[in-house]
Short mmCIF file of C-alpha atoms and ligand atoms in Angstrom, two decimals:
data_model
loop_
_atom_site.label_atom_id
_atom_site.label_comp_id
_atom_site.label_asym_id
_atom_site.label_seq_id
_atom_site.Cartn_x
_atom_site.Cartn_y
_atom_site.Cartn_z
CA MET U 954 47.57 7.54 15.61
CA ALA U 955 51.15 6.51 14.78
CA SER U 956 51.21 4.19 17.78
CA TYR U 957 48.10 2.39 16.40
CA LEU U 958 49.60 1.96 13.00
CA LEU U 959 52.97 0.81 14.28
CA GLU U 960 51.45 -1.79 16.57
CA ARG U 961 52.41 -5.23 15.21
CA SER U 962 49.73 -7.37 16.85
CA PRO U 963 46.49 -7.11 14.81
CA THR U 964 44.38 -7.89 17.86
CA VAL U 965 46.00 -5.22 20.00
CA ARG U 966 45.83 -2.76 17.11
CA ARG U 967 42.14 -3.51 16.63
CA ASP U 968 41.39 -3.20 20.36
CA ARG U 969 43.17 0.11 20.54
CA LEU U 970 41.37 1.45 17.52
CA GLU U 971 38.01 0.26 18.80
CA SER U 972 38.59 1.81 22.20
CA LYS U 973 39.07 5.11 20.45
CA TYR U 974 36.46 4.68 17.71
CA GLU U 975 33.63 2.69 19.24
CA HIS U 976 31.57 2.43 16.06
CA LEU U 977 34.28 0.19 14.57
CA ARG U 978 33.59 -2.40 17.24
CA TYR U 979 29.88 -2.35 16.47
CA ALA U 980 30.58 -2.69 12.77
CA ARG U 981 32.78 -5.74 13.43
CA LEU U 982 30.18 -7.33 15.73
CA ALA U 983 27.39 -6.61 13.25
CA THR U 984 29.30 -8.17 10.36
CA ALA U 985 30.10 -11.28 12.38
CA ALA U 986 26.50 -11.56 13.63
CA GLN U 987 25.09 -11.23 10.13
CA ARG U 988 27.30 -14.08 8.92
CA SER U 989 26.15 -16.38 11.72
CA PRO U 990 22.96 -18.44 11.24
CA GLU U 991 21.49 -17.01 14.44
CA PHE U 992 18.89 -14.28 14.18
CA GLY U 993 19.72 -11.50 16.63
CA PRO U 994 19.65 -7.78 17.24
CA TYR U 995 22.00 -7.02 14.35
CA ASP U 996 19.55 -8.74 11.99
CA GLY U 997 16.50 -6.89 13.24
CA LEU U 998 15.43 -8.66 16.42
CA VAL U 999 14.18 -5.77 18.57
CA PRO U 1000 11.63 -7.16 21.03
CA ALA U 1001 11.27 -3.82 22.79
CA ALA U 1002 9.96 -2.27 19.63
CA GLY U 1003 7.09 -4.75 19.59
CA ALA U 1004 5.50 -3.37 22.69
CA LYS U 1005 3.60 -0.12 22.65
CA GLN U 1006 5.21 1.24 25.80
CA LEU U 1007 8.71 0.51 24.70
CA ALA U 1008 7.97 1.66 21.18
CA SER U 1009 6.89 4.97 22.61
CA ILE U 1010 10.23 5.15 24.38
CA LEU U 1011 11.99 4.60 21.09
CA ILE U 1012 9.85 7.15 19.32
CA PRO U 1013 8.47 9.40 22.06
CA THR U 1014 6.16 11.29 19.78
CA GLY U 1015 5.77 8.59 17.15
CA PRO U 1016 2.92 6.19 16.50
CA ALA U 1017 2.52 3.00 18.53
CA LEU U 1018 4.07 0.02 16.79
CA GLU U 1019 1.58 -2.71 17.54
CA PRO U 1020 -1.51 -2.13 15.43
CA THR U 1021 -3.73 -4.56 17.32
CA SER U 1022 -5.47 -4.48 20.64
CA ILE U 1023 -8.04 -6.55 22.44
CA THR U 1024 -11.39 -5.11 21.51
CA SER U 1025 -12.56 -3.05 24.41
CA THR U 1026 -15.73 -1.15 24.97
CA THR U 1027 -14.20 1.02 27.67
CA GLN U 1028 -11.10 2.13 25.80
CA PRO U 1029 -11.72 4.67 23.08
CA VAL U 1030 -10.29 3.78 19.70
CA THR U 1031 -7.64 6.27 18.67
CA ASN U 1032 -5.31 5.55 15.78
CA ALA U 1033 -6.00 3.38 12.78
CA VAL U 1034 -3.75 1.33 10.56
CA SER U 1035 -3.82 1.43 6.76
CA ALA U 1036 -3.50 -1.47 4.36
CA SER U 1037 -0.35 0.05 2.88
CA ARG U 1038 1.32 0.16 6.31
CA LEU U 1039 0.69 -3.54 6.83
CA GLU U 1040 1.78 -4.25 3.27
CA THR U 1041 5.11 -2.57 4.07
CA LEU U 1042 5.51 -4.93 7.00
CA GLY U 1043 4.61 -7.92 4.82
CA THR U 1044 7.00 -6.82 2.09
CA CYS U 1045 9.99 -6.15 4.31
CA PRO U 1046 9.84 -5.99 8.13
CA ARG U 1047 13.17 -4.17 8.14
CA LYS U 1048 11.70 -1.42 5.99
CA TYR U 1049 8.76 -1.18 8.35
CA PHE U 1050 11.19 -0.82 11.25
CA PHE U 1051 13.12 1.98 9.55
CA GLN U 1052 9.92 3.74 8.56
CA ARG U 1053 7.68 3.23 11.57
CA ALA U 1054 9.88 2.41 14.57
CA LEU U 1055 12.78 4.71 13.82
CA GLY U 1056 10.78 7.25 11.82
CA ILE U 1057 13.52 7.58 9.18
CA ARG U 1058 12.35 9.33 6.04
CA ALA U 1059 14.21 9.88 2.82
CA PRO U 1060 14.74 13.60 2.22
CA ASP U 1061 12.31 15.26 -0.15
CA LEU U 1062 14.37 15.97 -3.21
CA TRP U 1063 13.32 18.76 -5.44
CA GLU U 1064 14.08 17.91 -9.01
CA ARG U 1065 12.99 19.87 -11.97
CA GLU U 1066 11.52 17.11 -14.09
CA THR U 1067 11.51 17.84 -17.79
CA ASN U 1068 11.04 14.35 -19.19
CA ALA U 1069 7.73 13.63 -17.49
CA TRP U 1070 4.95 15.91 -16.34
CA LEU U 1071 3.40 14.49 -13.12
CA SER U 1072 5.07 11.96 -10.86
CA PRO U 1073 3.51 8.46 -10.69
CA LEU U 1074 1.77 9.54 -7.47
CA GLN U 1075 0.34 12.68 -9.06
CA LEU U 1076 -0.71 10.72 -12.12
CA GLY U 1077 -2.60 8.28 -9.89
CA SER U 1078 -4.34 11.16 -8.07
CA LEU U 1079 -5.39 12.78 -11.31
CA ILE U 1080 -6.80 9.52 -12.70
CA HIS U 1081 -8.69 8.84 -9.47
CA GLU U 1082 -10.13 12.32 -9.54
CA LEU U 1083 -11.18 12.04 -13.16
CA PHE U 1084 -12.92 8.70 -12.69
CA GLU U 1085 -14.47 9.80 -9.42
CA GLU U 1086 -16.01 12.85 -11.01
CA PHE U 1087 -17.15 10.93 -14.07
CA LEU U 1088 -18.74 8.08 -12.10
CA LEU U 1089 -20.36 10.36 -9.52
CA ASP U 1090 -22.12 12.05 -12.37
CA LEU U 1091 -23.16 8.70 -13.87
CA THR U 1092 -24.40 7.21 -10.60
CA ALA U 1093 -26.39 10.39 -9.91
CA ARG U 1094 -28.19 9.74 -13.20
CA ASP U 1095 -28.41 5.96 -12.60
CA LEU U 1096 -26.41 5.17 -15.74
CA VAL U 1097 -23.62 2.72 -16.53
CA PRO U 1098 -20.59 3.62 -18.69
CA ASN U 1099 -21.25 3.70 -22.41
CA VAL U 1100 -18.49 4.26 -24.97
CA ALA U 1101 -20.61 5.98 -27.64
CA ARG U 1102 -22.25 8.36 -25.19
CA ASP U 1103 -19.41 9.04 -22.72
CA SER U 1104 -16.23 9.08 -24.77
CA GLN U 1105 -16.32 12.75 -25.75
CA PRO U 1106 -17.56 14.09 -22.37
CA LEU U 1107 -14.89 12.08 -20.53
CA GLN U 1108 -12.12 13.46 -22.74
CA SER U 1109 -13.46 16.99 -22.23
CA ARG U 1110 -13.42 16.42 -18.47
CA LEU U 1111 -9.85 15.23 -18.76
CA ASP U 1112 -8.80 18.39 -20.60
CA GLU U 1113 -10.53 20.52 -18.02
CA LEU U 1114 -8.72 18.68 -15.23
CA LEU U 1115 -5.38 18.94 -17.02
CA ARG U 1116 -5.81 22.69 -17.30
CA LYS U 1117 -6.44 22.95 -13.56
CA TRP U 1118 -3.52 20.71 -12.65
CA ALA U 1119 -1.21 22.61 -15.00
CA GLN U 1120 -1.97 25.76 -13.00
CA GLN U 1121 -0.69 24.07 -9.86
CA ILE U 1122 2.06 21.82 -11.22
CA PRO U 1123 4.28 23.77 -13.59
CA VAL U 1124 4.71 22.42 -17.09
CA HIS U 1125 8.39 22.68 -17.95
CA SER U 1126 8.16 20.88 -21.25
CA GLN U 1127 5.26 21.01 -23.70
CA ASP U 1128 6.41 17.66 -25.12
CA ALA U 1129 6.21 16.03 -21.70
CA PHE U 1130 2.74 17.50 -21.15
CA ASP U 1131 1.53 16.30 -24.56
CA ARG U 1132 2.88 12.80 -23.95
CA ARG U 1133 1.08 12.64 -20.62
CA ARG U 1134 -2.14 13.91 -22.18
CA ASN U 1135 -1.98 11.29 -24.95
CA GLU U 1136 -1.38 8.56 -22.42
CA LEU U 1137 -4.36 9.76 -20.38
CA MET U 1138 -6.57 9.96 -23.46
CA ASP U 1139 -5.70 6.30 -24.18
CA THR U 1140 -6.37 5.45 -20.54
CA CYS U 1141 -9.84 7.02 -20.80
CA GLU U 1142 -10.59 5.03 -23.94
CA ILE U 1143 -9.51 1.75 -22.34
CA PHE U 1144 -11.38 2.60 -19.13
CA LEU U 1145 -14.66 3.23 -20.92
CA MET U 1146 -14.42 0.23 -23.22
CA LYS U 1147 -13.59 -2.17 -20.39
CA GLU U 1148 -16.21 -0.66 -18.08
CA GLN U 1149 -18.97 -1.01 -20.66
CA GLU U 1150 -17.95 -4.61 -21.32
CA TYR U 1151 -17.71 -5.46 -17.62
CA CYS U 1152 -21.04 -3.83 -16.65
CA GLN U 1153 -22.82 -5.74 -19.42
CA GLN U 1154 -21.21 -9.10 -18.66
CA ARG U 1155 -21.60 -8.91 -14.89
CA GLN U 1156 -24.90 -7.04 -14.69
CA ALA U 1157 -22.93 -4.47 -12.66
CA ARG U 1158 -23.71 -0.86 -11.78
CA PRO U 1159 -21.27 1.52 -10.08
CA TRP U 1160 -22.88 2.21 -6.71
CA ILE U 1161 -20.51 4.09 -4.37
CA VAL U 1162 -17.52 6.15 -5.49
CA GLU U 1163 -14.66 6.97 -3.08
CA ALA U 1164 -15.94 5.68 0.26
CA SER U 1165 -13.89 6.91 3.21
CA LEU U 1166 -13.94 4.23 5.91
CA GLY U 1167 -12.38 4.77 9.31
CA SER U 1168 -11.04 8.29 8.86
CA PRO U 1169 -12.43 11.71 8.01
CA ARG U 1170 -12.86 12.33 4.31
CA LYS U 1171 -10.03 14.43 2.95
CA ASP U 1172 -10.81 17.47 0.89
CA ARG U 1173 -10.18 17.09 -2.79
CA SER U 1174 -6.76 18.41 -3.76
CA ILE U 1175 -8.18 20.21 -6.75
CA GLN U 1176 -11.76 21.40 -6.77
CA THR U 1177 -14.04 20.71 -9.70
CA ALA U 1178 -16.51 23.19 -11.12
CA ASN U 1179 -19.34 21.09 -9.73
CA PRO U 1180 -20.00 21.78 -6.00
CA VAL U 1181 -22.14 18.64 -5.72
CA ILE U 1182 -19.11 16.55 -6.65
CA ASN U 1183 -16.75 18.55 -4.44
CA GLN U 1184 -18.89 17.89 -1.38
CA ALA U 1185 -19.97 14.38 -2.30
CA THR U 1186 -20.39 12.02 0.61
CA ASN U 1187 -22.03 8.63 0.72
CA PRO U 1188 -23.83 6.43 3.26
CA LEU U 1189 -20.74 4.30 3.89
CA ASP U 1190 -18.42 7.14 4.95
CA CYS U 1191 -17.45 6.99 8.61
CA ASP U 1192 -14.79 8.76 10.69
CA THR U 1193 -14.34 6.08 13.35
CA PRO U 1194 -11.72 3.39 12.66
CA ILE U 1195 -13.18 0.10 11.50
CA GLU U 1196 -12.41 -2.79 13.84
CA LEU U 1197 -11.47 -6.06 12.22
CA ALA U 1198 -11.63 -8.84 14.79
CA LEU U 1199 -9.12 -11.67 14.44
CA THR U 1200 -9.94 -15.17 15.59
CA ASP U 1201 -7.23 -15.03 18.28
CA GLY U 1202 -9.06 -12.23 20.12
CA ARG U 1203 -7.11 -9.29 18.80
CA ALA U 1204 -8.68 -6.64 16.61
CA LEU U 1205 -7.21 -4.40 13.98
CA ARG U 1206 -8.28 -0.78 13.80
CA LEU U 1207 -8.39 0.05 10.14
CA ALA U 1208 -8.92 3.00 7.89
CA GLY U 1209 -8.93 3.21 4.12
CA ARG U 1210 -10.50 4.75 1.09
CA ILE U 1211 -12.36 2.51 -1.32
CA ASP U 1212 -12.22 3.73 -4.92
CA ARG U 1213 -15.50 2.20 -5.93
CA ILE U 1214 -18.14 -0.34 -5.02
CA ASP U 1215 -20.31 -1.92 -7.71
CA ARG U 1216 -23.69 -3.50 -7.24
CA LEU U 1217 -24.16 -6.79 -9.12
CA LEU U 1218 -27.47 -8.39 -9.86
CA ILE U 1219 -26.97 -12.13 -9.48
CA THR U 1220 -30.03 -14.35 -9.80
CA GLY U 1221 -32.23 -11.70 -8.30
CA SER U 1222 -30.02 -10.99 -5.25
CA GLU U 1223 -27.78 -7.98 -4.77
CA ARG U 1224 -24.05 -8.51 -4.40
CA TYR U 1225 -21.24 -5.96 -4.06
CA VAL U 1226 -17.72 -5.87 -5.46
CA ILE U 1227 -14.95 -3.45 -4.43
CA TRP U 1228 -12.72 -2.04 -7.18
CA ASP U 1229 -9.39 -0.32 -6.79
CA TYR U 1230 -7.82 1.55 -9.71
CA LYS U 1231 -4.14 1.04 -10.36
CA SER U 1232 -2.60 3.66 -12.62
CA GLY U 1233 0.83 1.99 -12.71
CA SER U 1234 2.00 -1.40 -13.86
CA ASN U 1235 0.72 -4.77 -12.66
CA PHE U 1236 4.19 -5.86 -11.52
CA GLY U 1237 3.91 -7.89 -8.30
CA TYR U 1238 0.17 -8.63 -8.72
CA SER U 1239 -0.95 -12.14 -9.56
CA GLN U 1240 -4.40 -13.65 -10.02
CA SER U 1241 -3.20 -16.98 -8.63
CA ASP U 1242 -1.54 -15.46 -5.54
CA PRO U 1243 -3.62 -12.60 -4.09
CA PHE U 1244 -1.40 -12.16 -1.02
CA ALA U 1245 2.06 -12.36 -2.61
CA GLN U 1246 3.41 -13.81 0.66
CA GLY U 1247 2.09 -10.92 2.76
CA ARG U 1248 2.92 -8.11 0.35
CA LYS U 1249 -0.67 -7.57 -0.80
CA LEU U 1250 -3.28 -7.20 1.91
CA GLN U 1251 -5.60 -4.52 0.62
CA PRO U 1252 -8.06 -7.01 -0.98
CA PHE U 1253 -8.60 -8.93 2.26
CA LEU U 1254 -8.65 -5.84 4.50
CA TYR U 1255 -11.06 -3.87 2.33
CA VAL U 1256 -13.46 -6.78 2.08
CA GLY U 1257 -13.33 -7.09 5.89
CA MET U 1258 -13.89 -3.36 6.33
CA LEU U 1259 -16.86 -3.29 4.01
CA ARG U 1260 -18.42 -6.34 5.65
CA HIS U 1261 -18.04 -4.63 9.02
CA ARG U 1262 -19.55 -1.41 7.70
CA PHE U 1263 -22.48 -3.33 6.23
CA GLU U 1264 -23.11 -4.92 9.61
CA GLN U 1265 -23.09 -1.51 11.27
CA LEU U 1266 -25.68 -0.33 8.75
CA ASP U 1267 -27.85 -3.45 9.15
CA ARG U 1268 -26.96 -4.70 5.71
CA ASP U 1269 -26.05 -8.30 4.96
CA PRO U 1270 -22.22 -8.63 5.21
CA ASP U 1271 -22.31 -11.79 3.10
CA ALA U 1272 -23.49 -9.66 0.18
CA VAL U 1273 -19.87 -8.49 -0.21
CA GLU U 1274 -18.82 -10.63 -3.16
CA GLY U 1275 -15.13 -9.75 -3.45
CA PHE U 1276 -12.41 -7.32 -4.44
CA GLY U 1277 -10.70 -6.46 -7.72
CA TYR U 1278 -7.86 -4.36 -9.12
CA PHE U 1279 -8.46 -2.55 -12.40
CA PHE U 1280 -5.41 -1.42 -14.41
CA PRO U 1281 -6.73 0.97 -17.10
CA SER U 1282 -3.35 2.20 -18.39
CA PRO U 1283 -2.27 1.50 -21.98
CA ARG U 1284 0.58 -0.61 -20.59
CA CYS U 1285 -1.83 -2.99 -18.83
CA GLU U 1286 -4.64 -2.69 -21.39
CA GLY U 1287 -7.44 -2.66 -18.84
CA LEU U 1288 -6.38 -5.79 -16.95
CA ARG U 1289 -8.69 -6.85 -14.13
CA LEU U 1290 -7.69 -9.13 -11.26
CA GLU U 1291 -10.52 -10.19 -9.01
CA TRP U 1292 -10.95 -12.48 -6.01
CA SER U 1293 -14.03 -13.65 -4.18
CA THR U 1294 -14.43 -13.16 -0.43
CA VAL U 1295 -13.86 -16.91 -0.01
CA GLN U 1296 -10.61 -16.79 -2.01
CA LEU U 1297 -9.40 -14.01 0.28
CA SER U 1298 -10.27 -15.70 3.55
CA ARG U 1299 -6.66 -16.85 4.18
CA GLY U 1300 -5.83 -13.18 4.70
CA GLU U 1301 -6.70 -13.45 8.37
CA GLU U 1302 -3.92 -16.01 8.92
CA ILE U 1303 -1.45 -13.68 7.20
CA ILE U 1304 -2.50 -10.72 9.33
CA ARG U 1305 -1.98 -12.82 12.45
CA GLN U 1306 1.50 -13.77 11.26
CA LEU U 1307 2.33 -10.10 10.73
CA CYS U 1308 1.07 -9.24 14.20
CA ASP U 1309 3.23 -12.06 15.60
CA LEU U 1310 6.25 -10.54 13.87
CA LEU U 1311 5.57 -7.25 15.61
CA THR U 1312 4.89 -8.84 18.96
CA SER U 1313 8.27 -10.58 18.99
CA GLY U 1314 9.99 -7.57 17.45
CA THR U 1315 11.18 -9.49 14.38
CA PHE U 1316 12.22 -7.00 11.71
CA ILE U 1317 14.11 -9.23 9.30
CA ALA U 1318 15.12 -8.04 5.83
CA THR U 1319 13.10 -9.31 2.89
CA ASN U 1320 14.20 -12.46 1.11
CA LYS U 1321 13.41 -11.17 -2.39
CA LYS U 1322 15.69 -8.64 -4.02
CA GLU U 1323 12.92 -7.18 -6.18
CA ASP U 1324 11.40 -5.74 -2.97
CA CYS U 1325 14.48 -3.52 -2.67
CA GLY U 1326 14.01 -2.11 -6.17
CA PHE U 1327 12.34 1.19 -5.29
CA CYS U 1328 13.07 1.20 -1.57
CA ASP U 1329 14.19 4.48 0.00
CA TYR U 1330 16.44 2.59 2.41
CA ALA U 1331 18.50 0.77 -0.22
CA PRO U 1332 21.48 3.15 0.24
CA VAL U 1333 21.81 2.18 3.92
CA CYS U 1334 20.89 -1.49 3.55
CA GLY U 1335 23.65 -2.75 1.30
CA PRO U 1336 23.49 -4.83 -1.89
CA PRO U 1337 20.10 -6.57 -2.17
CA GLU U 1338 21.77 -9.74 -3.48
CA ASP U 1339 23.65 -10.10 -0.18
CA LEU U 1340 20.69 -9.11 1.98
CA VAL U 1341 18.36 -11.73 0.60
CA VAL U 1342 20.98 -14.47 0.92
CA ILE U 1343 21.56 -13.59 4.59
CA SER U 1344 17.81 -13.33 5.25
CA GLU U 1345 17.15 -16.72 3.71
CA MET U 1346 20.11 -18.33 5.48
CA LYS U 1347 18.71 -17.19 8.86
CA ALA U 1348 15.20 -18.37 7.99
CA GLN U 1349 16.42 -21.80 6.89
CA ALA U 1350 18.69 -22.31 9.90
CA PRO U 1351 17.27 -24.56 12.64
CA GLY U 1352 16.22 -22.74 15.81
CA ASN U 1353 15.51 -19.01 15.70
CA PRO U 1354 11.93 -19.48 16.98
CA THR U 1355 11.15 -15.79 16.57
CA LEU U 1356 11.35 -16.41 12.82
CA ASP U 1357 8.51 -18.96 12.82
CA ALA U 1358 5.91 -16.39 11.75
CA TRP U 1359 8.25 -15.16 9.00
CA ARG U 1360 8.86 -18.71 7.74
CA SER U 1361 5.12 -19.33 7.60
CA LEU U 1362 4.57 -16.06 5.79
CA ARG U 1363 7.18 -16.70 3.13
CA HIS U 1364 7.22 -20.46 2.87
CA GLY U 1365 3.73 -21.50 3.99
S1 SF4 V 1901 16.52 -2.10 0.81
FE1 SF4 V 1901 15.49 -4.08 0.80
S2 SF4 V 1901 16.06 -5.06 2.73
FE2 SF4 V 1901 16.54 -2.86 2.92
S3 SF4 V 1901 14.71 -1.98 3.87
FE3 SF4 V 1901 14.46 -1.79 1.65
S4 SF4 V 1901 13.30 -3.60 1.03
FE4 SF4 V 1901 14.13 -4.00 3.06
#
């Protein structure tokens, strides 16, 4: 070591150090490559990862990277891709690479949470379960939500559900539990009020609750007292992945769970709208920009899946009117964002751009630092401010043809 430190020539010293500690050479090359306008392996260009065969070499037991295939009648359909997986790719290809190609997962941390009872994920599950149970009961009786009639029963159902959840998820603080309960009571009130208003205005009736398309229906995490609800299925459920054909000949194999489908009566004809409940905030969602530059794909994909399912069942696919998000939390005050099938039609172009990213193995970092906000990989990625500047510099530089799909995705 002394001989390294005493060496006067920086180049010789560096070469000696790098011959001993090889990772230092890679770090130097990576830093230099990131500063150059060229987009290369150190920025996320990994063509091998785009191909199924090579992807399986990278992750021998992992899932295939490319989620598309030419539709074939001889090849059985195996795995299916979810909207959230494609949304990860559209949000940040580098994140997708870490998650899907390298299979890196953040460790599960066990923290005793005393300030909040239920994580955001658990809160979402509980709300979905509550509304599912409530609406299954209503649809079985051919009713639409009504504040005067349903307010008390819905709050009683909530209390019953809270008791069951509290048996499985320990309550460390009564204050935290009470705060969560109050928030959920307000959510129920907003939900009912907005549902009554919406059903009246749109001549809508909840039709299907929790349709499982493309994958087997999962058992409920917590069973209700009503066996009919526990075993509820519906005519749309199907185990086989749904194929969504793209105009370039490829086809996506999709799976997803639709929270709810409403039937609308419009000038005597029946139309259908998909609704997805969002228990969190509406950050990142915009009525004027349904795709958020590839970050939001669920509306387009779910409409496509339902149209396909309708075709399989000899129903009219054009009866699928559109897709909406419903945010019933007190923070969002029952906000609804809704797009027609026509407004979502550009989704196909975006899906093709995402597939092109995978095909060329382009796993560039996002160009928006907000995407890094809750990302598990932030500790290994570096400061988001620097990442987005580098990403944008590469995208703006002339050349780099593998970035064409990315440029189109982000800059139109
Ligand atoms: S921290 Fe940012 S750039 Fe890094 S993987 Fe996450 S979203 Fe992508």
